[in-house]
XYZ file of C-alpha atoms in Angstrom:
48
model
C 57.908 67.058 58.503
C 55.937 66.362 61.670
C 52.394 67.686 61.761
C 52.364 69.529 65.069
C 50.596 72.719 65.996
C 48.151 74.692 63.896
C 48.077 74.670 60.132
C 46.534 77.057 57.657
C 44.861 75.320 54.721
C 43.700 77.141 51.629
C 43.037 76.672 47.951
C 45.422 78.458 45.637
C 44.332 80.024 42.385
C 47.478 80.509 40.349
C 47.717 80.939 36.596
C 48.735 77.573 35.156
C 51.754 78.995 33.309
C 53.200 80.502 36.508
C 52.487 77.332 38.528
C 54.130 75.082 35.936
C 57.254 77.261 35.740
C 57.608 77.164 39.545
C 56.821 73.465 40.056
C 59.343 72.531 37.366
C 62.076 74.105 39.529
C 61.255 71.840 42.491
C 63.292 68.615 42.612
C 61.114 65.507 42.405
C 62.557 64.369 45.746
C 60.738 67.255 47.485
C 56.942 67.510 47.671
C 55.434 70.669 46.232
C 53.857 71.349 49.638
C 57.256 71.218 51.386
C 58.842 73.364 48.668
C 56.087 75.963 49.062
C 56.548 76.007 52.845
C 60.313 76.509 52.387
C 59.635 79.358 49.945
C 57.239 81.043 52.402
C 59.763 80.683 55.244
C 62.514 82.206 53.091
C 60.334 85.112 51.970
C 59.182 85.721 55.553
C 62.791 86.116 56.701
C 63.486 88.622 53.902
C 60.682 90.891 55.122
C 62.184 91.464 58.594
């Protein structure tokens, strides 16, 4: 992914159990950051 435009950076506070269950679903070939971005994009489309 190219880093163009503005980015929002923040620290997440997520219960470890929830985080581990989610991160274990992400293939190792995809970074957790990219997987989280894809999840946010998908959820954003569902809200429209």
